[in-house]
PDB file of C-alpha atoms in Angstrom:
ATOM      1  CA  UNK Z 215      32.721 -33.413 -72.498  1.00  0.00           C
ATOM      2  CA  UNK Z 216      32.819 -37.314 -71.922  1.00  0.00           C
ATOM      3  CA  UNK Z 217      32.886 -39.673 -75.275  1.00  0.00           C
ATOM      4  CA  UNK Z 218      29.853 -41.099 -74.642  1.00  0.00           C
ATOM      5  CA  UNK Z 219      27.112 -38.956 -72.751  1.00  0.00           C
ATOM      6  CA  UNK Z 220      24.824 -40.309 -70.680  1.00  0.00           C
ATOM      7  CA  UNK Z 221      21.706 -41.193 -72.858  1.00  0.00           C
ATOM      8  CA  UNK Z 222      23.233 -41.412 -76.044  1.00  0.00           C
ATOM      9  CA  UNK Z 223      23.477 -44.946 -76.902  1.00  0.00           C
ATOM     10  CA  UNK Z 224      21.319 -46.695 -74.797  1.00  0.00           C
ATOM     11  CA  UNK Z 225      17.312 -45.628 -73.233  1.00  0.00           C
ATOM     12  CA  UNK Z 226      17.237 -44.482 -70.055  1.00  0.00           C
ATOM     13  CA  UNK Z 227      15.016 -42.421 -67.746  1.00  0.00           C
ATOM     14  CA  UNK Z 228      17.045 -39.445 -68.947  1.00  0.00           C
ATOM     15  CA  UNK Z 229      15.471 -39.856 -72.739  1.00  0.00           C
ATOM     16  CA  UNK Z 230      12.566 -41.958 -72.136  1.00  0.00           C
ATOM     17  CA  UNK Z 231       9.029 -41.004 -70.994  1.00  0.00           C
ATOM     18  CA  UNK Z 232       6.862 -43.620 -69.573  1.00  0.00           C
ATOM     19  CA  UNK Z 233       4.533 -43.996 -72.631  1.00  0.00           C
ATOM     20  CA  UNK Z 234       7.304 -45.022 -74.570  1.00  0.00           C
ATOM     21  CA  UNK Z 235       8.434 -47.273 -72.313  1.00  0.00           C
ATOM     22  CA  UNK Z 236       4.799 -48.681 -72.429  1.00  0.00           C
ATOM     23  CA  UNK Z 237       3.617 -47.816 -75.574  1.00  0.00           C
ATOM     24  CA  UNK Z 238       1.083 -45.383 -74.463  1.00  0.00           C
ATOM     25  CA  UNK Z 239      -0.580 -47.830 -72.271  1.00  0.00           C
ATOM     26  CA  UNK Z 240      -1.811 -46.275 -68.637  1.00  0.00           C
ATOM     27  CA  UNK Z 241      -2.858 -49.350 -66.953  1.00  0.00           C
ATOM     28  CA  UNK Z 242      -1.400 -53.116 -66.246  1.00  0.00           C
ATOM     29  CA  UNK Z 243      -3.877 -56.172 -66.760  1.00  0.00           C
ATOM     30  CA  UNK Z 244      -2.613 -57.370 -63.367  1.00  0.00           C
ATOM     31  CA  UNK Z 245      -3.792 -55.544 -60.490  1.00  0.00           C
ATOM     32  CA  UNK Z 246       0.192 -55.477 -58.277  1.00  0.00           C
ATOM     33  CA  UNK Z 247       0.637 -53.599 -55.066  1.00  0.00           C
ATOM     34  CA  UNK Z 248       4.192 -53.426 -53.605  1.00  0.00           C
ATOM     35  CA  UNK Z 249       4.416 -55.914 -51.863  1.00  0.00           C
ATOM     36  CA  UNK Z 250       2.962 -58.485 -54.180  1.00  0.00           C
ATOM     37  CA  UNK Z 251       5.541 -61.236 -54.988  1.00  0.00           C
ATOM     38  CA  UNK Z 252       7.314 -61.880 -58.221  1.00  0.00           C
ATOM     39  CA  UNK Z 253       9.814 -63.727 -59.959  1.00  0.00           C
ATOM     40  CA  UNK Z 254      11.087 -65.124 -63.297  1.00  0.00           C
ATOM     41  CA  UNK Z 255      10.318 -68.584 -64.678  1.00  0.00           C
ATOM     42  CA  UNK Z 256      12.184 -70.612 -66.404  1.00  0.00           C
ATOM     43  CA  UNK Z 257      10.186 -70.254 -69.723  1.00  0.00           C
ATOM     44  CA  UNK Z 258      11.405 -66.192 -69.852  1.00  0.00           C
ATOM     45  CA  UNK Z 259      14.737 -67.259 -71.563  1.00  0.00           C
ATOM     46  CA  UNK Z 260      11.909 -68.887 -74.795  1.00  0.00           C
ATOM     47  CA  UNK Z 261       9.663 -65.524 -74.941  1.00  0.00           C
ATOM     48  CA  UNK Z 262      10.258 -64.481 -77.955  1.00  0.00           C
ATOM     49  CA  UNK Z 263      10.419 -60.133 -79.017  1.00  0.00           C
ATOM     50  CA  UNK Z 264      11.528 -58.646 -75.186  1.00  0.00           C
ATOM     51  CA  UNK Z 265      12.386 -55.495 -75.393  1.00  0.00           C
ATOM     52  CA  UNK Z 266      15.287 -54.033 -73.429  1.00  0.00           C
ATOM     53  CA  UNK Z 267      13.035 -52.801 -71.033  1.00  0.00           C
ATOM     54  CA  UNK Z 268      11.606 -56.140 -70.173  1.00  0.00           C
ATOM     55  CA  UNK Z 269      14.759 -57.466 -70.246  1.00  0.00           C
ATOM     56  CA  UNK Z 270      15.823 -54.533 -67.196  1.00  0.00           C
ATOM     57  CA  UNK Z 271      12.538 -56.008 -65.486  1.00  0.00           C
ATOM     58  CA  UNK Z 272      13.477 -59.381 -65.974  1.00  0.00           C
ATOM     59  CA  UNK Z 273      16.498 -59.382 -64.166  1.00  0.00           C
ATOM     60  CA  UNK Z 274      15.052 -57.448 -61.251  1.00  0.00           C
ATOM     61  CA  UNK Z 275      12.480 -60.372 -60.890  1.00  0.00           C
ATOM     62  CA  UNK Z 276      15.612 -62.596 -60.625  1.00  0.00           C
ATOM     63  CA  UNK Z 277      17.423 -60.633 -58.241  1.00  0.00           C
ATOM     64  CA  UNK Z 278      16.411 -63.467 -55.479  1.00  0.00           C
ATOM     65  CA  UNK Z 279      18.029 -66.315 -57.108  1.00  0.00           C
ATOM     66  CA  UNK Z 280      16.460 -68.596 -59.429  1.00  0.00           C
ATOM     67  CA  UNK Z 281      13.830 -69.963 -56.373  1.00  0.00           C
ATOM     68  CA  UNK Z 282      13.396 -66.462 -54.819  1.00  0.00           C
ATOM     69  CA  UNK Z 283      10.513 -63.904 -54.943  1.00  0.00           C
ATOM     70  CA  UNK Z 284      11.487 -60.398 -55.069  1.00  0.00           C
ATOM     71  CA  UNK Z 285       8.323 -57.643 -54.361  1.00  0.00           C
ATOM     72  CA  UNK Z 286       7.244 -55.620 -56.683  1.00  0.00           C
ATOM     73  CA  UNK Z 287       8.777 -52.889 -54.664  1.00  0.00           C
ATOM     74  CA  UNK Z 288      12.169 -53.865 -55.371  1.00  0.00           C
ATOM     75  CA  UNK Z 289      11.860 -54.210 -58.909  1.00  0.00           C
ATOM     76  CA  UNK Z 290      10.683 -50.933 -58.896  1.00  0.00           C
ATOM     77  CA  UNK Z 291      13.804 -49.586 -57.099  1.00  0.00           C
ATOM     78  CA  UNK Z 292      15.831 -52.015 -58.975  1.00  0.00           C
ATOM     79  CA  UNK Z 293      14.712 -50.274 -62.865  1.00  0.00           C
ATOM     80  CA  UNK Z 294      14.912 -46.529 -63.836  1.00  0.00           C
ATOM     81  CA  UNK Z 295      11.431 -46.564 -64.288  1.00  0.00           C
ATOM     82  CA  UNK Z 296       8.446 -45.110 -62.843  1.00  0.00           C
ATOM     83  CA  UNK Z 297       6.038 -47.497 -60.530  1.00  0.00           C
ATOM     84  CA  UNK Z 298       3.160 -47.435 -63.301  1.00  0.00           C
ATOM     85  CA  UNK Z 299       5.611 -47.990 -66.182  1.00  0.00           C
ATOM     86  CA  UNK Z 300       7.439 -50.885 -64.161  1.00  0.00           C
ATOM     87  CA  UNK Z 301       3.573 -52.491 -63.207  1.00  0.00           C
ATOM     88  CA  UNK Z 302       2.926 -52.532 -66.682  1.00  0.00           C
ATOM     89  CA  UNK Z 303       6.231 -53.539 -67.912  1.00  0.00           C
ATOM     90  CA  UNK Z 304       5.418 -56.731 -65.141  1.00  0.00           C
ATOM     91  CA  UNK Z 305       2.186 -57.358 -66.103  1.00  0.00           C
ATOM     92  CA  UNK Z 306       3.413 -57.885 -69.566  1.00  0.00           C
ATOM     93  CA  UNK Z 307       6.042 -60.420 -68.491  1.00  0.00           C
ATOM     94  CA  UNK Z 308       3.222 -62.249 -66.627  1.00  0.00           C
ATOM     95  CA  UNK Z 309       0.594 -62.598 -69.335  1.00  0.00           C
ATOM     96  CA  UNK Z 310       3.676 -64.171 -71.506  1.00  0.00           C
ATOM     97  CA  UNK Z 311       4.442 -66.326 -68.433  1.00  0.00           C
ATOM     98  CA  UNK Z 312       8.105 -64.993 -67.889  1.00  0.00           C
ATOM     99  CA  UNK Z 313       7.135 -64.031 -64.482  1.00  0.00           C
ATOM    100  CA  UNK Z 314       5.028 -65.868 -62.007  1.00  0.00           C
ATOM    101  CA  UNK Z 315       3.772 -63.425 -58.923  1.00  0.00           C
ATOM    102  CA  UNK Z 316       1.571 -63.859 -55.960  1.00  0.00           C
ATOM    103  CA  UNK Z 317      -0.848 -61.653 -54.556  1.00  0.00           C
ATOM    104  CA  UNK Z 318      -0.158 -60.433 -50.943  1.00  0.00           C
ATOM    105  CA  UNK Z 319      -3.085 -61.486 -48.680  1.00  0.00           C
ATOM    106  CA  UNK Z 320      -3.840 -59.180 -45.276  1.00  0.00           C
ATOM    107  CA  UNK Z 321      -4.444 -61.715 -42.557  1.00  0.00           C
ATOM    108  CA  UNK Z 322      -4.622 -58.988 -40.259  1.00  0.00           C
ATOM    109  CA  UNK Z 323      -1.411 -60.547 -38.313  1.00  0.00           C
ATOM    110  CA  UNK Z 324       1.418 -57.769 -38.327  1.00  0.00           C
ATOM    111  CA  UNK Z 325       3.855 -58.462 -41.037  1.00  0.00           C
ATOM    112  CA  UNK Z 326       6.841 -60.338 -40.906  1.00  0.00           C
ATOM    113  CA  UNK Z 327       9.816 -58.959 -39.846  1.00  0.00           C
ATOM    114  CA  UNK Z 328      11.829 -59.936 -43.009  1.00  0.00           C
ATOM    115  CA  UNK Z 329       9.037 -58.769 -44.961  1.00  0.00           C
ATOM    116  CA  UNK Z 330       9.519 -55.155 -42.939  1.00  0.00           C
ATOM    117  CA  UNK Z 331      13.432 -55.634 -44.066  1.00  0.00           C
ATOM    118  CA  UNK Z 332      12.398 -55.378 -47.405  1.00  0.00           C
ATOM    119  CA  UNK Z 333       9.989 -52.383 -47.341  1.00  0.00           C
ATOM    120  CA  UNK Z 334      12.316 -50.361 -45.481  1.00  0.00           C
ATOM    121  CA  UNK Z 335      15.512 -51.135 -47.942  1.00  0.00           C
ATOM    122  CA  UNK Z 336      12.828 -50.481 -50.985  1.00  0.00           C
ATOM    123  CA  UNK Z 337      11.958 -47.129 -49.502  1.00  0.00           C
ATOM    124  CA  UNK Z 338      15.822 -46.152 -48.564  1.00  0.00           C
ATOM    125  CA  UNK Z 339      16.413 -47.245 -52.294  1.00  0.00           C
ATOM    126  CA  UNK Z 340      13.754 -45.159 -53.844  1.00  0.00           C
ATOM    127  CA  UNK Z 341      14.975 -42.110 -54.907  1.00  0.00           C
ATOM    128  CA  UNK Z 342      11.799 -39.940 -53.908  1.00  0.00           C
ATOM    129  CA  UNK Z 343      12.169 -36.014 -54.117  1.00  0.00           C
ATOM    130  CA  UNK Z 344      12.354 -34.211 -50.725  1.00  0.00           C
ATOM    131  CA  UNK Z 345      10.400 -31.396 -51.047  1.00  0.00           C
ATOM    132  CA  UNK Z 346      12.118 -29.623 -47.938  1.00  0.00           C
ATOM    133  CA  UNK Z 347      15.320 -29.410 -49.824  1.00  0.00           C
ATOM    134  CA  UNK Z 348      13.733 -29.164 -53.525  1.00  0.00           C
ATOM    135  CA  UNK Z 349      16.049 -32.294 -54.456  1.00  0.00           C
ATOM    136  CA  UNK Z 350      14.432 -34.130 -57.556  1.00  0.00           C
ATOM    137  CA  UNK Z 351      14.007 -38.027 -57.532  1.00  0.00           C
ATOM    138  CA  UNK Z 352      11.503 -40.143 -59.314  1.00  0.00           C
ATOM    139  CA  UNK Z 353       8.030 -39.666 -59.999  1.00  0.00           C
ATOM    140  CA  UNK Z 354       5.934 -42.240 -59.621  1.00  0.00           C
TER     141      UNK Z 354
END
């Protein structure tokens, strides 16, 4: 048996339900599909009380650089969380102005092909269940 078991000393998705993670709450204030835009300000290193789950959040928002918008999708694949915990963990960090996001407009133009990039690495990085095989992955 390893010295230090997985889920031990620090939370993970392992030991941590999603109303934990969100204390109980079901719904985010800010309404944030997949492919809305995100990403950290420079007033998230003042906000005072984070908890280690914002923090995880945090640094998925920053994944870009410090002038580059990550989706919402690839925070999601970026934290062990589920999509409604992360939403909520996001709309937290927005209301305390840690994270500035964008809503995605449909022009009814097709989508960019960078844009298409990122969905498509997002869904090969989501660990989603096959039910063909019976493998687990994440619920969202």
């Amino acid at each position: 048996m390893p010295a230090n078991p997985p889920g031990d000393d620090d939370v993970g998705p392992a030991s941590t339900r999603p109303y934990v993670v969100t204390r109980g709450r079901t719904q985010a204030k800010h309404m944030l599909d997949l492919l809305a835009c995100v990403r950290a300000t420079k007033q998230a290193a003042d906000v005072p009380g984070l908890t280690h789950e914002h923090l995880k959040v945090l640094a998925a928002c920053s994944a870009g650089g410090d002038t580059e918008s990550v989706t919402v999708g690839d925070v999601v694949t970026a934290v062990p969380y589920s999509l409604l915990a992360a939403r909520i963990l996001l709309s937290d960090l927005i209301e305390w102005g840690a994270v500035v996001h964008r809503l995605t407009v449909v022009t009814g133009e097709p989508p960019s092909p960078d844009i298409m990039q990122r969905f498509h690495r997002a869904l090969i990085n989501w660990n989603v269940s096959d039910p063909a095989s019976g493998t687990p992955g994440r619920a969202g």
